XYZ file of C-alpha atoms in Angstrom:
537
model
C 0.000 0.000 0.000
C 1.288 3.423 -0.807
C 1.235 6.297 1.615
C 2.598 9.761 1.256
C 4.233 11.808 3.919
C 2.997 15.385 3.685
C 5.129 17.806 5.618
C 2.979 20.857 6.260
C 3.996 24.027 8.047
C 7.684 23.353 7.453
C 8.063 19.802 8.713
C 5.423 20.056 11.419
C 2.244 18.003 11.415
C 3.937 15.102 9.701
C 1.118 13.012 8.247
C 1.469 9.858 6.232
C -1.551 10.157 4.005
C -3.188 7.244 2.263
C -5.274 7.984 -0.799
C -9.057 7.937 -0.626
C -11.143 5.345 -2.424
C -14.206 5.803 -4.616
C -16.312 3.380 -6.593
C -17.257 5.676 -9.458
C -15.989 5.932 -13.042
C -13.584 3.110 -13.960
C -12.667 2.246 -10.374
C -10.998 5.587 -9.797
C -8.262 4.508 -7.489
C -6.157 1.524 -8.409
C -5.642 -0.109 -5.038
C -2.731 -2.292 -4.069
C -2.537 -4.721 -1.181
C 1.222 -4.934 -1.231
C 3.496 -2.343 -2.774
C 1.449 -0.684 -5.509
C -0.325 2.618 -5.110
C -3.718 2.897 -3.488
C -4.918 5.305 -6.124
C -3.884 7.902 -8.635
C -0.348 8.990 -8.062
C -1.128 12.596 -8.815
C -3.406 12.690 -5.775
C -0.251 12.214 -3.695
C 0.567 15.868 -4.234
C 1.641 18.574 -1.928
C -0.976 20.600 -0.160
C -0.837 24.344 -0.763
C 2.793 25.522 -0.895
C 4.461 22.865 1.261
C 6.757 20.252 -0.204
C 6.244 16.548 -0.851
C 8.742 14.499 1.100
C 9.543 10.888 0.254
C 10.312 9.509 3.675
C 11.196 11.517 6.740
C 14.418 13.147 5.621
C 14.289 16.802 4.738
C 17.252 16.126 2.438
C 15.155 14.041 0.009
C 14.398 15.485 -3.412
C 11.390 17.774 -3.542
C 9.746 17.440 -6.963
C 6.915 19.762 -7.898
C 3.429 18.403 -8.468
C 0.143 19.792 -9.663
C -2.135 21.351 -7.020
C -4.096 18.774 -5.077
C -7.728 18.478 -6.178
C -9.598 17.553 -3.011
C -12.854 17.098 -4.908
C -11.263 13.985 -6.461
C -13.479 14.575 -9.507
C -10.934 15.122 -12.290
C -10.632 11.891 -14.325
C -7.782 13.268 -16.425
C -5.708 13.842 -13.302
C -6.911 10.585 -11.783
C -5.466 8.420 -14.541
C -2.441 10.493 -15.380
C -0.083 7.828 -14.041
C -1.926 4.840 -15.584
C -1.806 3.206 -18.983
C -5.017 2.414 -20.869
C -4.495 -1.289 -20.137
C -4.119 -0.610 -16.401
C -7.344 1.382 -16.344
C -9.209 -1.322 -18.254
C -7.789 -4.027 -15.976
C -8.766 -2.052 -12.864
C -12.298 -1.704 -14.187
C -12.614 -5.454 -14.792
C -11.072 -6.377 -11.439
C -13.299 -4.018 -9.459
C -16.389 -5.167 -11.308
C -15.581 -8.739 -10.285
C -14.707 -7.690 -6.727
C -18.093 -6.000 -6.389
C -19.734 -9.451 -6.485
C -20.269 -10.689 -2.934
C -20.542 -14.256 -4.198
C -17.129 -14.107 -5.875
C -15.479 -12.508 -2.840
C -16.926 -14.955 -0.325
C -16.171 -18.031 -2.446
C -12.920 -16.955 -4.077
C -10.832 -19.865 -2.815
C -13.220 -22.517 -4.116
C -13.624 -20.728 -7.455
C -9.867 -20.422 -7.933
C -9.431 -24.137 -7.293
C -12.081 -24.902 -9.932
C -10.459 -22.539 -12.464
C -7.052 -24.069 -11.811
C -8.458 -27.539 -12.451
C -10.213 -26.430 -15.652
C -7.445 -24.298 -17.223
C -4.397 -26.060 -15.851
C -1.747 -24.477 -13.668
C 0.172 -22.582 -16.387
C -2.837 -20.944 -18.022
C -4.441 -20.242 -14.641
C -1.245 -18.538 -13.446
C -1.087 -16.436 -16.608
C -4.722 -15.338 -16.241
C -4.149 -14.370 -12.581
C -1.019 -12.383 -13.422
C -2.877 -10.492 -16.122
C -5.788 -9.642 -13.823
C -5.935 -9.786 -10.019
C -2.281 -10.446 -9.292
C -1.108 -7.870 -11.800
C -3.487 -5.289 -10.343
C -2.840 -5.826 -6.652
C 0.805 -6.943 -6.528
C 3.880 -4.976 -7.534
C 6.151 -7.972 -8.088
C 7.142 -11.445 -7.018
C 10.370 -10.516 -5.244
C 12.447 -7.570 -4.099
C 14.010 -7.146 -7.547
C 10.847 -7.281 -9.676
C 9.114 -4.613 -7.598
C 11.815 -1.991 -8.269
C 10.449 -0.698 -11.633
C 7.004 -0.240 -10.090
C 8.443 1.578 -7.095
C 10.506 3.882 -9.315
C 7.486 4.825 -11.398
C 5.397 5.476 -8.291
C 8.156 7.620 -6.851
C 8.103 9.784 -9.970
C 4.528 10.692 -9.013
C 5.345 11.257 -5.336
C 4.022 7.910 -4.094
C 5.838 6.039 -1.323
C 5.073 2.334 -0.800
C 4.500 0.128 2.203
C 5.855 -3.345 1.580
C 3.388 -5.876 2.915
C 3.954 -9.625 2.744
C 0.455 -10.845 1.911
C 0.851 -14.588 1.374
C -1.447 -16.826 3.411
C -1.542 -20.587 3.752
C -4.221 -22.304 1.741
C -5.732 -24.406 4.543
C -9.259 -25.619 5.096
C -11.599 -24.306 7.764
C -11.226 -27.583 9.657
C -7.430 -27.346 9.639
C -7.548 -23.664 10.669
C -9.866 -24.451 13.607
C -7.705 -27.382 14.705
C -4.530 -25.303 14.673
C -6.100 -22.344 16.453
C -7.679 -24.395 19.253
C -4.472 -26.368 19.742
C -2.244 -23.274 19.852
C -4.581 -21.145 22.000
C -4.820 -23.470 24.990
C -2.258 -23.594 27.787
C -0.693 -26.871 28.825
C -2.724 -26.928 32.029
C -5.941 -26.443 30.009
C -5.049 -29.381 27.802
C -4.290 -31.648 30.757
C -7.236 -30.825 33.010
C -10.025 -28.287 32.386
C -11.126 -28.367 36.049
C -7.601 -27.697 37.246
C -7.356 -24.855 34.738
C -10.589 -23.339 36.084
C -9.300 -23.514 39.672
C -6.021 -21.958 38.571
C -7.945 -19.130 36.872
C -9.901 -18.458 40.067
C -6.646 -17.867 41.947
C -5.731 -15.054 39.550
C -9.070 -13.251 39.439
C -11.274 -15.575 37.418
C -11.506 -16.334 33.729
C -12.436 -13.647 31.184
C -14.231 -15.467 28.323
C -13.317 -12.844 25.746
C -9.651 -13.846 26.037
C -10.083 -17.572 25.483
C -10.427 -19.492 22.243
C -13.891 -20.546 21.110
C -14.161 -23.171 18.387
C -17.009 -21.305 16.675
C -14.562 -18.457 15.933
C -11.330 -20.454 15.818
C -10.991 -19.813 12.085
C -10.011 -16.157 12.367
C -10.787 -15.637 8.670
C -14.505 -15.749 9.543
C -16.220 -12.581 8.246
C -12.810 -11.063 7.433
C -12.016 -10.237 3.794
C -9.336 -7.554 3.956
C -6.708 -8.749 6.433
C -4.029 -11.415 6.351
C -4.384 -14.292 8.810
C -1.579 -16.426 10.206
C -2.234 -19.731 11.968
C 0.385 -21.054 14.360
C 1.952 -24.415 13.483
C 5.223 -24.476 15.394
C 8.168 -22.312 16.419
C 10.008 -23.094 13.188
C 7.156 -21.510 11.197
C 7.445 -18.349 13.306
C 11.177 -18.270 12.599
C 10.483 -18.493 8.866
C 7.925 -15.671 9.154
C 10.558 -13.554 10.887
C 12.989 -14.236 8.047
C 10.362 -13.182 5.494
C 9.659 -9.956 7.404
C 13.402 -9.327 7.639
C 13.716 -9.729 3.860
C 10.866 -7.242 3.457
C 12.757 -4.737 5.605
C 15.849 -5.095 3.440
C 13.787 -4.843 0.250
C 12.140 -1.625 1.450
C 15.442 -0.134 2.553
C 16.946 -0.786 -0.869
C 14.092 0.416 -3.007
C 12.316 3.388 -1.439
C 14.981 6.129 -1.541
C 14.510 7.301 2.029
C 12.794 6.092 5.160
C 10.870 2.997 4.078
C 7.734 1.458 5.563
C 6.721 -2.156 6.125
C 3.993 -3.912 8.117
C 4.007 -7.034 10.299
C 1.534 -9.045 12.350
C 2.405 -10.337 15.823
C 0.327 -13.487 15.356
C 2.900 -14.522 12.728
C 5.673 -14.437 15.312
C 4.385 -16.436 18.261
C 1.880 -18.757 19.831
C -1.631 -17.210 20.104
C -2.105 -18.604 23.633
C 0.592 -16.256 24.918
C -1.078 -13.183 23.408
C -4.439 -14.280 24.836
C -3.021 -14.792 28.320
C -1.114 -11.511 28.256
C -4.243 -9.681 27.055
C -6.221 -11.174 29.930
C -3.506 -10.098 32.374
C -3.582 -6.542 31.028
C -7.359 -6.287 31.408
C -7.163 -7.629 34.980
C -4.381 -5.141 35.672
C -6.578 -2.281 34.451
C -9.339 -3.352 36.824
C -6.946 -3.444 39.783
C -5.433 -0.090 38.818
C -8.918 1.440 38.675
C -9.633 0.095 42.187
C -6.432 1.587 43.524
C -7.314 4.915 41.884
C -10.810 4.847 43.382
C -12.454 4.431 39.977
C -11.004 7.695 38.657
C -9.415 6.241 35.543
C -5.911 5.134 34.658
C -2.903 5.839 36.835
C -0.895 7.921 34.371
C -3.278 10.887 34.504
C -3.565 11.089 38.301
C -0.059 12.276 39.340
C -0.013 9.632 42.061
C 3.248 9.681 44.046
C 4.967 6.501 45.153
C 4.479 7.556 48.769
C 0.733 7.996 48.282
C 0.517 4.595 46.592
C 2.385 2.979 49.486
C -0.024 4.649 51.915
C -3.110 3.370 50.064
C -1.784 -0.180 50.025
C -0.910 -0.017 53.745
C -4.407 1.259 54.601
C -5.853 -1.679 52.660
C -3.882 -4.049 54.866
C -1.593 -5.238 52.074
C 1.840 -6.214 53.325
C 5.038 -7.291 51.641
C 4.764 -4.667 48.895
C 8.428 -3.654 48.847
C 9.376 -5.606 45.716
C 6.225 -4.446 43.938
C 6.891 -0.770 44.712
C 10.492 -1.082 43.533
C 9.259 -2.130 40.085
C 6.589 0.590 39.704
C 7.259 2.783 36.641
C 7.481 6.439 37.706
C 8.976 9.837 36.939
C 9.132 13.235 38.625
C 5.386 13.735 38.078
C 4.419 10.497 39.783
C 3.493 6.943 38.890
C 3.216 6.101 35.167
C 2.431 2.383 35.441
C 1.773 0.139 38.412
C 3.329 -2.749 36.550
C 6.799 -3.265 35.013
C 5.621 -3.500 31.416
C 9.104 -2.797 30.043
C 10.120 -6.192 31.417
C 8.027 -7.805 28.690
C 10.833 -7.133 26.199
C 13.476 -8.665 28.468
C 14.359 -11.960 26.826
C 15.729 -13.267 30.131
C 12.707 -12.564 32.363
C 10.050 -15.067 33.433
C 6.607 -13.839 32.352
C 4.636 -15.586 35.114
C 6.783 -13.967 37.832
C 6.272 -10.421 36.534
C 2.692 -9.889 37.658
C 2.353 -10.219 41.445
C 0.205 -7.206 42.260
C -1.853 -5.761 45.134
C -5.592 -6.483 45.270
C -7.524 -4.059 47.496
C -10.611 -6.284 47.651
C -8.656 -9.251 49.005
C -6.123 -7.199 50.968
C -3.146 -9.180 49.636
C -0.739 -9.597 46.761
C -2.106 -11.786 43.958
C -0.797 -13.271 40.723
C -2.484 -12.040 37.555
C -1.096 -14.745 35.281
C -1.625 -18.477 35.506
C 1.595 -20.408 35.946
C 3.320 -21.035 32.641
C 5.323 -24.159 31.921
C 9.023 -23.917 31.063
C 8.143 -24.611 27.434
C 5.560 -21.801 27.375
C 8.003 -19.373 28.984
C 10.555 -20.306 26.331
C 8.023 -19.715 23.549
C 7.232 -16.253 24.932
C 10.931 -15.396 25.053
C 11.238 -16.632 21.471
C 8.438 -14.291 20.363
C 10.040 -11.357 22.164
C 13.405 -12.198 20.590
C 11.818 -12.159 17.112
C 10.216 -8.791 17.816
C 13.452 -7.273 19.106
C 15.359 -8.644 16.120
C 12.899 -7.215 13.589
C 12.642 -3.770 15.159
C 16.398 -3.465 15.669
C 16.855 -4.395 12.003
C 14.244 -1.799 11.005
C 16.031 0.856 13.049
C 19.424 -0.050 11.567
C 17.968 0.127 8.035
C 15.947 3.305 8.707
C 12.634 1.590 7.922
C 9.388 2.341 9.750
C 7.709 -0.799 11.008
C 3.921 -0.822 11.371
C 2.535 -3.324 13.896
C -0.858 -4.312 12.491
C -3.940 -4.292 14.701
C -5.757 -7.598 15.117
C -8.806 -8.942 16.980
C -9.676 -7.370 20.340
C -8.818 -10.554 22.221
C -5.207 -10.170 21.026
C -5.033 -6.378 20.906
C -4.262 -5.487 24.556
C -1.117 -7.614 24.348
C -0.196 -6.351 20.871
C -0.607 -2.694 21.861
C 1.306 -3.148 25.122
C 4.236 -4.831 23.401
C 4.195 -2.184 20.662
C 4.277 0.682 23.172
C 7.231 -0.909 24.928
C 8.962 -1.332 21.563
C 8.378 2.386 20.966
C 9.963 3.215 24.299
C 12.982 1.050 23.548
C 13.570 1.928 19.897
C 11.816 5.258 19.152
C 14.539 7.299 20.796
C 15.508 9.483 17.823
C 12.527 9.177 15.455
C 9.276 7.244 15.149
C 10.374 3.843 13.841
C 7.679 1.685 15.483
C 4.023 2.573 14.760
C 1.011 1.118 16.546
C -2.248 0.629 14.620
C -5.500 1.955 16.126
C -8.861 0.687 14.833
C -11.384 3.486 15.067
C -14.466 1.259 14.926
C -13.651 0.397 18.558
C -15.333 2.509 21.228
C -12.189 2.896 23.351
C -9.799 3.982 20.603
C -9.751 7.692 21.474
C -9.053 6.966 25.147
C -6.356 4.457 24.206
C -4.598 6.996 21.990
C -4.763 9.700 24.667
C -3.235 7.341 27.239
C -0.486 6.240 24.860
C 0.325 9.839 23.900
C 0.649 10.650 27.597
C 2.971 7.695 28.107
C 5.150 8.791 25.185
C 5.387 12.302 26.603
C 6.177 11.142 30.143
C 8.724 8.516 29.075
C 10.204 10.751 26.364
C 9.954 8.551 23.300
C 8.686 9.273 19.772
C 5.080 8.199 19.238
C 3.881 6.584 16.014
C 0.219 5.904 15.184
C -1.475 4.463 12.137
C -5.191 5.294 12.205
C -7.544 2.887 10.426
C -11.244 2.172 10.558
C -10.568 -1.530 11.064
C -10.939 -4.939 9.439
C -12.708 -7.203 11.932
C -15.959 -5.452 12.830
C -18.380 -8.165 11.659
C -16.399 -10.869 13.412
C -16.093 -8.790 16.598
C -19.839 -8.193 16.788
C -20.699 -11.842 16.128
C -18.195 -13.106 18.705
C -19.334 -10.675 21.406
C -22.971 -11.689 20.889
C -22.170 -15.418 20.934
C -19.900 -15.352 24.005
C -21.952 -12.836 25.964
C -19.541 -9.969 26.530
C -20.032 -6.287 25.699
C -19.741 -5.408 22.008
C -16.492 -3.376 21.730
C -17.432 -1.760 18.403
C -19.126 1.510 17.573
C -22.826 1.148 16.737
C -22.704 2.851 13.322
C -20.546 4.044 10.456
C -21.143 7.647 11.570
C -19.923 6.849 15.100
C -16.785 5.260 13.665
C -16.132 8.322 11.494
C -16.567 10.560 14.537
C -14.100 8.431 16.528
C -11.621 8.575 13.646
C -11.847 12.349 13.310
C -11.686 12.923 17.090
C -8.634 10.685 17.376
C -6.893 12.396 14.471
C -7.754 15.815 15.926
C -6.270 14.775 19.290
C -3.005 13.813 17.628
C -2.838 16.943 15.464
C -3.656 19.153 18.452
C -0.716 17.654 20.333
C 1.540 18.208 17.313
C 0.443 21.868 17.168
C 1.189 22.202 20.884
C 4.712 20.893 20.285
C 5.125 23.447 17.494
C 3.829 26.312 19.655
C 6.267 25.310 22.401
C 9.165 25.284 19.960
C 9.564 21.543 20.431
C 10.260 18.841 17.840
C 7.040 18.194 15.890
C 8.278 14.785 14.722
C 7.852 13.425 18.262
C 4.362 12.459 17.097
C 4.056 10.681 13.742
C 0.578 10.031 12.337
C -0.476 7.911 9.381
C -3.957 8.708 8.074
C -4.712 5.277 6.600
C -8.124 5.824 5.075
C -9.804 5.296 1.724
C -12.556 7.696 2.775
C -12.572 10.984 0.842
C -14.233 12.944 3.628
C -11.590 11.778 6.099
C -8.783 12.753 3.725
C -10.339 16.201 3.254
C -10.780 16.477 7.029
C -7.091 15.683 7.581
C -5.967 18.224 4.997
C -8.238 20.914 6.412
C -6.742 20.800 9.901
C -4.651 23.822 10.810
C -1.395 22.551 12.218
């Protein structure tokens, strides 16, 4: 996918802007799922009198482009970068993609076509149509001509490895159930239930359910990885590493690539960590008297110690030593930065005070040595990828996933930001604006970045899992985490973007470095693109 960094007001308000999408005349924007442009290159033009920047360096070339037409209604400008064949192909592809039947049954139909035409002719047909439209090339060398042409129109790509395994629903469900259960759950469900009760009880949202074990259910626009073994995760890491090198060598500046955490580790570990995080939020709210998260309360360590003593909780010395704090007070009650320590034991990291019980409790069920090793392996893969990205000067976008994984994904991503975003925003977290809590999450994360003095990176999307999220919440009986309507999602998106831009403007007014907050407006929606461009920063 191609995004453009627009540097308005002399390098302030740095926005990575994705092109809008419309379904009118001849499929106006030619969208790519990997490294091709998401629309007409000429729409990646500089706003007003500011310069187009390919990447984050102010030393990059600054070509001149035609004025940006925010009505997106000029077909001549729209197809300026496309050949007649490309326009015709886009029209055919989008006409086919508009068929719900074809989209929902694409795998079965492709198997039939392959059997009828034979592998060679089938491959040729795919390359001339869908593959040729959506994919820039088969390897890091074949994508270079496409990237060079896009660059001539001011378009910067995001390299996205989009290959998925062709496995049946039954195989997907089997893998997901197997890889989402802890060893104690597999041995004895009753023992697992008793173990859960000792750490605050089970939260059904953060446990696998066979009905939704195939995570491709009701999801058409996101890649899905199913865990097989640690060797598969190692191979995924190697593929992502190759993508980083390909981007670094082909994008003439700071490159961009995207990864998914579910490709790098066992789902069970993300589920358990997500459950821990949600329990931790509940305990933090109790300690704060229901007044919200800790970071906004300016709670001193002495005041925290006093509250725990009044609750009758003893033996808190080790806990208080690990509390994350600064001169303004407590930032986190829990040592989240320890998650990236490849030598730490995950199950020992979360002994915390419980005011209701008046004692220290464990938030995480005991992990086996094998499970601890698998978590350390996942953390090692993450550290390796992000360090490589930093060395190569490539931004790395951590994709958002389902809400039962997302607390863990966001927490790990924020800690990666703290560790690696020391000079510029290398790591970006993805925020899905169809979720009700997105604005609050972004505010909290912005506050953490400010307090812990690291560069904040955010990719704002509407989201890819809304139908699945709603169906799962209804079936398992927990609160629907999604906004009730398209309008509510748009409002959340615009409010979240405004919050980020307001903070950027504040940095500018204070004479501070505007690049401390990097925002990617990842939207196909024309109104949202116009909204972003209209903001005075």
